[in-house]
PDB file of C-alpha atoms and ligand atoms in Angstrom:
ATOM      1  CA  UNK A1464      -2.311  11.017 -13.062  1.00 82.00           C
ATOM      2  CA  UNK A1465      -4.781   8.120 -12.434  1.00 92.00           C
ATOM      3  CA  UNK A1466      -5.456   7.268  -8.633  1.00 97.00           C
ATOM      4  CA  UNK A1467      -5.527   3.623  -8.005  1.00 98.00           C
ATOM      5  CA  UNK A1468      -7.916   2.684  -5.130  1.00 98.00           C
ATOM      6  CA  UNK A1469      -6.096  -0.375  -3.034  1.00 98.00           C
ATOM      7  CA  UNK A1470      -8.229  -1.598  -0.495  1.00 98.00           C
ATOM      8  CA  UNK A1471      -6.692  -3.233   2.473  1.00 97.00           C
ATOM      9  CA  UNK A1472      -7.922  -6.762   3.109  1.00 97.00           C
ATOM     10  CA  UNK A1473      -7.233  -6.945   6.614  1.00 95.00           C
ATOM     11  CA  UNK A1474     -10.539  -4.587   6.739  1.00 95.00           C
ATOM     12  CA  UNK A1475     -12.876  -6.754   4.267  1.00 96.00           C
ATOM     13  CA  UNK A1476     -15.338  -8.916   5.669  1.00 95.00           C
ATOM     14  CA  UNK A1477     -12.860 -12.357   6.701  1.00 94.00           C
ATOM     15  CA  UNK A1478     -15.262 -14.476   7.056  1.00 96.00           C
ATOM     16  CA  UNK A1479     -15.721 -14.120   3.424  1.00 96.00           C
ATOM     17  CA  UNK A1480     -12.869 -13.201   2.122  1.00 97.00           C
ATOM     18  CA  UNK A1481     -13.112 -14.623  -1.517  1.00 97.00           C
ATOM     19  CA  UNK A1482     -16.243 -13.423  -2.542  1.00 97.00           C
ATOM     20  CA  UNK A1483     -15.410  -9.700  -1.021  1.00 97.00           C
ATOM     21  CA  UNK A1484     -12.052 -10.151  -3.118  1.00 98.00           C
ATOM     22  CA  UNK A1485     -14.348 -10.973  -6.556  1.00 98.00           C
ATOM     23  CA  UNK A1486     -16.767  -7.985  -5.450  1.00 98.00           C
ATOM     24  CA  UNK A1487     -13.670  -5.419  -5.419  1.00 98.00           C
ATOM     25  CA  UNK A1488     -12.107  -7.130  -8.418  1.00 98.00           C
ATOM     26  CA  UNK A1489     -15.874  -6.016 -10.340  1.00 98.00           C
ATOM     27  CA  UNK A1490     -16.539  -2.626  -8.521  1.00 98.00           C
ATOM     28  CA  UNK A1491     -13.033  -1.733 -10.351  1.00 97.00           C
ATOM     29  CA  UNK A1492     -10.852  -1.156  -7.993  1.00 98.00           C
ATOM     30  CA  UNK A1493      -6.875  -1.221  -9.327  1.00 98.00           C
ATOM     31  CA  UNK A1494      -4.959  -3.423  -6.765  1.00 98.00           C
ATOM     32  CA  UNK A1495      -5.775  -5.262  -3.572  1.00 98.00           C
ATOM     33  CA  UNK A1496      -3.191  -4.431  -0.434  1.00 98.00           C
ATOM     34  CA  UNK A1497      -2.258  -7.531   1.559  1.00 98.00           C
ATOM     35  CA  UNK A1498      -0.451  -6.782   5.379  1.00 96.00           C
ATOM     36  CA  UNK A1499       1.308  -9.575   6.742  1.00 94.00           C
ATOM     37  CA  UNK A1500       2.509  -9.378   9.877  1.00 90.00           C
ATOM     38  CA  UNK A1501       4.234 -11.401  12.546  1.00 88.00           C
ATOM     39  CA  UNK A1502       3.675 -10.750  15.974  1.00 85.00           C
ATOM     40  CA  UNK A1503       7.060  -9.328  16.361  1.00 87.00           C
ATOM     41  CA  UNK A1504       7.779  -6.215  14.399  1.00 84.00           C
ATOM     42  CA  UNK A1505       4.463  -5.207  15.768  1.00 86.00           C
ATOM     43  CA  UNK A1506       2.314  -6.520  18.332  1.00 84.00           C
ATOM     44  CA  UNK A1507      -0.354  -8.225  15.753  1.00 85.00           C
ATOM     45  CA  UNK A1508      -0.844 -10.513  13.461  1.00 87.00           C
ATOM     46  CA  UNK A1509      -2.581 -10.397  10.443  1.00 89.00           C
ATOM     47  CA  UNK A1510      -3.201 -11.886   6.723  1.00 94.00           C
ATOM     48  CA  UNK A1511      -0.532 -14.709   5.560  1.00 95.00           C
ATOM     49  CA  UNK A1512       0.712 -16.248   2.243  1.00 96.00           C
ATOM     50  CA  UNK A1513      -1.933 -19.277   3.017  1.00 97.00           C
ATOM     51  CA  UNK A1514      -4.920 -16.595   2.806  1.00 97.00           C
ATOM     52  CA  UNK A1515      -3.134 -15.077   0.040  1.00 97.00           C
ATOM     53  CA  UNK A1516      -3.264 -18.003  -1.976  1.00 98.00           C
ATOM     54  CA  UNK A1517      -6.419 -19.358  -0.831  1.00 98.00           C
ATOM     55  CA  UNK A1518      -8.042 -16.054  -2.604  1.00 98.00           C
ATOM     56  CA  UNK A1519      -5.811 -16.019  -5.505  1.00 98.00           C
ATOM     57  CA  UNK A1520      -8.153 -17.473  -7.927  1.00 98.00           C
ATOM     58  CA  UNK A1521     -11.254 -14.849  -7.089  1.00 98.00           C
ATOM     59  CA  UNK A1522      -9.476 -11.960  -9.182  1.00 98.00           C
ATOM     60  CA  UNK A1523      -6.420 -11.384 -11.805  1.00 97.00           C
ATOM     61  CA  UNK A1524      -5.849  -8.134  -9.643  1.00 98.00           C
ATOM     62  CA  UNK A1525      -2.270  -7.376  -8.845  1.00 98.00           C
ATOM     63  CA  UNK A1526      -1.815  -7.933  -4.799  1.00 98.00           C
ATOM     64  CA  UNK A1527       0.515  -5.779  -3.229  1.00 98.00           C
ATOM     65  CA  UNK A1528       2.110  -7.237  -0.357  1.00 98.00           C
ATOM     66  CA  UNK A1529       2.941  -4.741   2.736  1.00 97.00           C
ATOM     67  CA  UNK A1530       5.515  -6.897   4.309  1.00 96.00           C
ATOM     68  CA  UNK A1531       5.388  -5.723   8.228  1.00 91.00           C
ATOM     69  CA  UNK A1532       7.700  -8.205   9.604  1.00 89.00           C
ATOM     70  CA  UNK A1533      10.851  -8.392  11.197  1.00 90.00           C
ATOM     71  CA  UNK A1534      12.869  -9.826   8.730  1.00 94.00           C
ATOM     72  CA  UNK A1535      10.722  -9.166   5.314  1.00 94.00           C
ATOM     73  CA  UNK A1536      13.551 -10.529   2.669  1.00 94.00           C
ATOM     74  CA  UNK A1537      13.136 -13.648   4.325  1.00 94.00           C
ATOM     75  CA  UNK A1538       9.725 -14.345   3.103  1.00 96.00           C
ATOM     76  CA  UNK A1539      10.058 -13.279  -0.412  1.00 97.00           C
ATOM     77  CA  UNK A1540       9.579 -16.703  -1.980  1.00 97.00           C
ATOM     78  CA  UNK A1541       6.759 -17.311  -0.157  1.00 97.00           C
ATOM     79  CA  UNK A1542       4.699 -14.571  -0.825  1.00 97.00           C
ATOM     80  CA  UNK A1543       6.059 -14.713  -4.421  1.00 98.00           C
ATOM     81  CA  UNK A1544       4.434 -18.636  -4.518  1.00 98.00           C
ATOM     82  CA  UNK A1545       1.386 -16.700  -3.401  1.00 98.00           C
ATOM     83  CA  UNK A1546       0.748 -14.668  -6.162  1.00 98.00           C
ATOM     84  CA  UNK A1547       1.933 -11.081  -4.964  1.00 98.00           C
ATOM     85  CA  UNK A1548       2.187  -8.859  -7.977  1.00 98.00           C
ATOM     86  CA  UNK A1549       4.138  -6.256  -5.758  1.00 98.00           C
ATOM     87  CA  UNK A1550       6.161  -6.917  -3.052  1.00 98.00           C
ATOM     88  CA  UNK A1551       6.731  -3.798  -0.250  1.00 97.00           C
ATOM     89  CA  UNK A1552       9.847  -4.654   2.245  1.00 97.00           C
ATOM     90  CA  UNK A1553       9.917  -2.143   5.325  1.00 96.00           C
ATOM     91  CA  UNK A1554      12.662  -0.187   4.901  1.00 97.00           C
ATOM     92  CA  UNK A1555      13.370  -0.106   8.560  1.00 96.00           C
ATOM     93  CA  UNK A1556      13.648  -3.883   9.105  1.00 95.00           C
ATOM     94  CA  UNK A1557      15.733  -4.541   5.848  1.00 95.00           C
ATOM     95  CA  UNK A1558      19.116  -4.705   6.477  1.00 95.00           C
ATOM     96  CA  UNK A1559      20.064  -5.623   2.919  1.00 96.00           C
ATOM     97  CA  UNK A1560      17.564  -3.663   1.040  1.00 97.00           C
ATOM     98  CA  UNK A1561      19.091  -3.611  -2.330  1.00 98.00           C
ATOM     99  CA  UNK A1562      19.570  -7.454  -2.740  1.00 98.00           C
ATOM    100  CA  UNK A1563      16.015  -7.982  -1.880  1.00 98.00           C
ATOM    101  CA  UNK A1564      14.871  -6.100  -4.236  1.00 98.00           C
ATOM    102  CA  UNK A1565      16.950  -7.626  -6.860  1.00 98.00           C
ATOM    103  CA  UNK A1566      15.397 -11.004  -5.100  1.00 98.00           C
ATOM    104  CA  UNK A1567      11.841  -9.391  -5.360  1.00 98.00           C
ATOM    105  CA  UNK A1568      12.505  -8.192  -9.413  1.00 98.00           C
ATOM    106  CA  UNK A1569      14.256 -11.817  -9.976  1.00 98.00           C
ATOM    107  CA  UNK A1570      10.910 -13.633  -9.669  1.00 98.00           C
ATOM    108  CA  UNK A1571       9.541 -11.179 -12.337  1.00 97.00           C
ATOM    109  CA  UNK A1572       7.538  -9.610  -9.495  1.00 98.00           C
ATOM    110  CA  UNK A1573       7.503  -5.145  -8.966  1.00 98.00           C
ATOM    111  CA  UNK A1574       9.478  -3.892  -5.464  1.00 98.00           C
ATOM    112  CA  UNK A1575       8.309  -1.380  -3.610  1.00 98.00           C
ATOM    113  CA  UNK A1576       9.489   0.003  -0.046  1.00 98.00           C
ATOM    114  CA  UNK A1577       7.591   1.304   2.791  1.00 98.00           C
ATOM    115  CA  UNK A1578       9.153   3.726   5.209  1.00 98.00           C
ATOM    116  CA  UNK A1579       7.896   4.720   8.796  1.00 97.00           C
ATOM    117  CA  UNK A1580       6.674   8.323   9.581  1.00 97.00           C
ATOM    118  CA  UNK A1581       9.680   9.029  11.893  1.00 97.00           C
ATOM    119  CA  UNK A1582      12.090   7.534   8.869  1.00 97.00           C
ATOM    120  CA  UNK A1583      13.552  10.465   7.042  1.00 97.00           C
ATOM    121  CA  UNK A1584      13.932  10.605   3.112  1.00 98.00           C
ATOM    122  CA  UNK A1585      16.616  10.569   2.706  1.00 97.00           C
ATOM    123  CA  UNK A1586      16.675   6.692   3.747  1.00 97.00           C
ATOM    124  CA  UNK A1587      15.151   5.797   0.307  1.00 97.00           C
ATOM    125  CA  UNK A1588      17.848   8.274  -1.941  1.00 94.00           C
ATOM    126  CA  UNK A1589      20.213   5.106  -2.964  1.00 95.00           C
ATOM    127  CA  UNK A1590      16.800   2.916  -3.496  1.00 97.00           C
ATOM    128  CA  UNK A1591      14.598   4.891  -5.238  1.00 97.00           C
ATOM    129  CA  UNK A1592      16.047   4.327  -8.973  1.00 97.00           C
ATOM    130  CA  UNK A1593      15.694   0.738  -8.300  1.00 98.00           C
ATOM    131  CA  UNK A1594      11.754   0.046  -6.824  1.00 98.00           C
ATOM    132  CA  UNK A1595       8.141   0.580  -8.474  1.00 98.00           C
ATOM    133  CA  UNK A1596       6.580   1.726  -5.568  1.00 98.00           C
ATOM    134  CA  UNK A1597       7.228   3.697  -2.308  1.00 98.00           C
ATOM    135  CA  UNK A1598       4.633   3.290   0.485  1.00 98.00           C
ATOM    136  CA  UNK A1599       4.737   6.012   2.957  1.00 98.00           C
ATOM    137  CA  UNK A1600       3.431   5.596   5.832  1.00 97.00           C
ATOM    138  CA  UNK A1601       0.810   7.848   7.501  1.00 97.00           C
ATOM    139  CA  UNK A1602       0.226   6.212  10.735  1.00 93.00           C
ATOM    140  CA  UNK A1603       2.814   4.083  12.483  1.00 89.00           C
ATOM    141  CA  UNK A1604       2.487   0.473  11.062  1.00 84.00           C
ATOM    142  CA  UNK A1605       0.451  -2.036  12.514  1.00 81.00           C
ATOM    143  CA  UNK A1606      -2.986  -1.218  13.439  1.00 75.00           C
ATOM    144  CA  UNK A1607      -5.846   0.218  12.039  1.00 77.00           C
ATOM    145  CA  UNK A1608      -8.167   3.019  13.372  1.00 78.00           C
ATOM    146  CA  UNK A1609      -4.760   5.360  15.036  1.00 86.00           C
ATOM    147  CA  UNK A1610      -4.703   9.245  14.174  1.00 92.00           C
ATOM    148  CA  UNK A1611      -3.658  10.486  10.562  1.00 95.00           C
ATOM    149  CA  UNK A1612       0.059  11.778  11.050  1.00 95.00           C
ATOM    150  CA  UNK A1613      -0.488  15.331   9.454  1.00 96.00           C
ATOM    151  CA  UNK A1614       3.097  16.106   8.814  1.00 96.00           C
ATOM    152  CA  UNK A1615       3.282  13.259   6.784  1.00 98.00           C
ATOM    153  CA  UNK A1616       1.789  15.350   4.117  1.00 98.00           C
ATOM    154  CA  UNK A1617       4.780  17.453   3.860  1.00 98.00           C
ATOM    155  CA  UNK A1618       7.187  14.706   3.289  1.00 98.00           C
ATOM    156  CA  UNK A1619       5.000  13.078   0.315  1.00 98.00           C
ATOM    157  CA  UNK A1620       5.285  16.288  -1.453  1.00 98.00           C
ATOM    158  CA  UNK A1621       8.458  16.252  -1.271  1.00 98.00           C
ATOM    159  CA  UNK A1622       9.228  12.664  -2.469  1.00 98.00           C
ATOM    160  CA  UNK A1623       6.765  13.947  -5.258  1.00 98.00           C
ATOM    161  CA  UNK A1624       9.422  16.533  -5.813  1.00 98.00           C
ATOM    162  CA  UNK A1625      12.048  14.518  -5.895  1.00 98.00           C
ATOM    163  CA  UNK A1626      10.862  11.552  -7.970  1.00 98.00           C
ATOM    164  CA  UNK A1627       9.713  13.910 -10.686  1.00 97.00           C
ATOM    165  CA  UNK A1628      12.705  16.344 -10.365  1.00 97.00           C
ATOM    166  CA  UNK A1629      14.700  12.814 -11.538  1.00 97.00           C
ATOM    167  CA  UNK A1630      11.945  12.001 -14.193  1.00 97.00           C
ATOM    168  CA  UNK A1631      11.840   8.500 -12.647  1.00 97.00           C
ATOM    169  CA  UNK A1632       7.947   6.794 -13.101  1.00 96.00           C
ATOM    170  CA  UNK A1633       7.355   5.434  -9.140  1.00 98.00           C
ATOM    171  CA  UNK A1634       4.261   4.720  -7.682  1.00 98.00           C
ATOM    172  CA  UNK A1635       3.913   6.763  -4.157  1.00 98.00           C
ATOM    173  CA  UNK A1636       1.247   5.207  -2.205  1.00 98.00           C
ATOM    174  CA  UNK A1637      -0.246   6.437   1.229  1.00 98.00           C
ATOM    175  CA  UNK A1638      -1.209   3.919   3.602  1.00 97.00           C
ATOM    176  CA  UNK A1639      -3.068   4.755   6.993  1.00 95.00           C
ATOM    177  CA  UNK A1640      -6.061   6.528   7.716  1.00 95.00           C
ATOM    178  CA  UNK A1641      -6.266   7.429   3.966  1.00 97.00           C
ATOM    179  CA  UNK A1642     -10.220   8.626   3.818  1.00 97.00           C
ATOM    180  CA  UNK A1643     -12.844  11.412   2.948  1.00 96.00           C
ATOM    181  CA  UNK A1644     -10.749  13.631   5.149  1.00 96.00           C
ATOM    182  CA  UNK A1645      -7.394  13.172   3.870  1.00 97.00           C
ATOM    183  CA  UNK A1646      -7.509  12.438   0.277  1.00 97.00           C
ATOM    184  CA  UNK A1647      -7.697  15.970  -0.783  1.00 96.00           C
ATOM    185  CA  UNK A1648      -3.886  16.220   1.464  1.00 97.00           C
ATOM    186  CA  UNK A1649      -2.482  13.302   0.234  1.00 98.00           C
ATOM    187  CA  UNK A1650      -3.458  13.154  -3.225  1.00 97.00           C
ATOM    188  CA  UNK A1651      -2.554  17.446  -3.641  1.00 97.00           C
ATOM    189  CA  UNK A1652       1.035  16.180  -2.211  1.00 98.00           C
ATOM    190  CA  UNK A1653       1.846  13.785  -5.251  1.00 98.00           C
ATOM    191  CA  UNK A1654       0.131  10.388  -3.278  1.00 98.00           C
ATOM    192  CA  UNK A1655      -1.472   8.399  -6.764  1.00 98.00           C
ATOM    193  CA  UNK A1656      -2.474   5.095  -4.864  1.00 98.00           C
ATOM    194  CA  UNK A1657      -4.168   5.103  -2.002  1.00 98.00           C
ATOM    195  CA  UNK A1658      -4.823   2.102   0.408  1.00 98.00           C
ATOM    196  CA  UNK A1659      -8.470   1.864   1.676  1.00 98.00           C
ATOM    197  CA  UNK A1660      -9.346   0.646   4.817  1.00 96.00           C
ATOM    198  CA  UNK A1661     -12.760   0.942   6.992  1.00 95.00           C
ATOM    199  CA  UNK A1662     -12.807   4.489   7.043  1.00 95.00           C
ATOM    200  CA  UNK A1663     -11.874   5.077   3.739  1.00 97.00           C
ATOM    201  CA  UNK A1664     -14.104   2.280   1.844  1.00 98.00           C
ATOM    202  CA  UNK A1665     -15.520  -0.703   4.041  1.00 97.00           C
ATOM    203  CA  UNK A1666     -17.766   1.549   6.422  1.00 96.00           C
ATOM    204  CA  UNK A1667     -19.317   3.268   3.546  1.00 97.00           C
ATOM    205  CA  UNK A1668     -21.804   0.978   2.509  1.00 96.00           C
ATOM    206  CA  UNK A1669     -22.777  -2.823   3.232  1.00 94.00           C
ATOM    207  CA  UNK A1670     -22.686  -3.382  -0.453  1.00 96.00           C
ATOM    208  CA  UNK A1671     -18.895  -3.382  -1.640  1.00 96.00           C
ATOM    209  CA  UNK A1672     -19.731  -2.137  -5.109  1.00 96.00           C
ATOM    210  CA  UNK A1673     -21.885   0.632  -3.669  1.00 97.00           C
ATOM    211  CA  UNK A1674     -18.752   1.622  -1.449  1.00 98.00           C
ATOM    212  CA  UNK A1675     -16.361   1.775  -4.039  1.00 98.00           C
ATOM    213  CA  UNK A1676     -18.728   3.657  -6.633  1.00 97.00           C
ATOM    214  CA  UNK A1677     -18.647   6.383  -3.255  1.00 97.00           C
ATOM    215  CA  UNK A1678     -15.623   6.527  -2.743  1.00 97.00           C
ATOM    216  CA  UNK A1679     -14.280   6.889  -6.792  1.00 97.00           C
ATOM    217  CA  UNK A1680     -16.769   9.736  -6.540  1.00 96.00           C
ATOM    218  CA  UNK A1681     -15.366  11.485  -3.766  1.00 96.00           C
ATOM    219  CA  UNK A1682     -11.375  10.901  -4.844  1.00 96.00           C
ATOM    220  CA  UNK A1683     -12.591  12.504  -8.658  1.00 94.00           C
ATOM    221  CA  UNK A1684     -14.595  15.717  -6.664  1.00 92.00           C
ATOM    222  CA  UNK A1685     -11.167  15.800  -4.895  1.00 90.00           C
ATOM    223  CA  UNK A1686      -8.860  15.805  -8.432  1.00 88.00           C
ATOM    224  CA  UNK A1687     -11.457  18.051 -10.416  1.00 84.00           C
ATOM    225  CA  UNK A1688     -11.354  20.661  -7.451  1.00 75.00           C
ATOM    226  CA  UNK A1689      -7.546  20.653  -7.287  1.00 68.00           C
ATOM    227  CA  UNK A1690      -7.751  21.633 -10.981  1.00 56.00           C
ATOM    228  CA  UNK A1691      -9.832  24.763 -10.451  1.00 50.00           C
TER     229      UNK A1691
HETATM  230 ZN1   ZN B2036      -0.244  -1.871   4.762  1.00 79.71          ZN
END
């Protein structure tokens, strides 16, 4: 199984945030990861539809939209308007998680949902059959730089288990702390897309193409091994 590289944009360079969007688009990386936040759900704020949009026209790149808000179905238009390819609802602040992602798949756009490290499994069982993409979660949400939950390993092998058990083709993508240290974990568990932020890609190198060449390099000595 490919791994897709998703760098966060929350950790680019914002005071350039186009042009570091067209430099990942031609290093070749295979989706760009968007976290909006409110202020609410967590205490922080981050990237919005407006910057979204505003950076839309630098790459044809899906952008995945992590959707760490307090009321996420709320806001699907708008981030639809801004040119999200996938849209990820928390699981844990939506209510009505089924008719949002009908909402989500009506504007012709992929669902995924993200669930919490302390949000059992089987939260997602009467979801899964219906979404593209499940995001779990390996720090608590809302801030970058906090410690790598290591049981968090477990429970992606065992969504691996269960999404192939069913023969159903979802993405499961890891998202926090995701780096040198902890791709051989996550990816070994069943994890195929990984979101990058400065430990995992941005700190590597000044030059963003330079990074990503590293860090492609690293996540293939990680599958090759696994294979031996
Ligand atoms: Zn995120």
């Amino acid at each position: 199984m490919k791994i897709k590289i998703n760098p966060s944009m929350v950790c680019a360079d914002l005071s350039k945030l186009g042009q570091q969007v067209e430099s990942l688009n031609d290093a070749g990386v295979d989706l760009l990861h968007w976290d909006i936040m409110d202020g609410v759900y967590v205490h922080n704020f981050c990237l919005t539809p407006g910057i979204m949009a505003a950076c839309r026209s630098f790459s044809n790149l899906p952008f995945d939209v992590h959707l760490c808000i307090s009321d996420p179905a709320s806001f699907i238009t708008e981030v639809a308007e801004a040119g999200a390819g996938i849209i990820s609802l928390q699981l844990e602040t939506t209510p009505h998680l089924h008719r949002a992602v009908e909402q989500i798949h009506h504007k012709g756009i992929k669902a995924g949902v993200v669930i919490n490290p302390s949000t059992p499994l089987s939260h997602l069982e009467s979801i899964l059959s219906e979404v593209q993409m499940i995001t779990v979660m390996t720090v608590d949400v809302g801030f970058a730089g906090q410690n790598f939950i290591y049981p968090m390993v477990d429970k992606i092998a065992a969504l691996r288990k269960i999404i192939d058990d069913k023969g159903m083709q979802i993405d499961i993508q890891v998202d926090g702390q995701i780096n040198a240290k902890t791709f051989s974990q996550v990816i070994n568990a069943g994890a195929n897309v990984l979101v990058l932020g400065a430990s995992g890609l941005f700190s590597l190198s000044d030059d963003i193409g330079n990074a990503v060449q590293v860090v492609r390099g690293q996540i293939d000595n990680t599958v090759s091994g696994s294979f031996l």
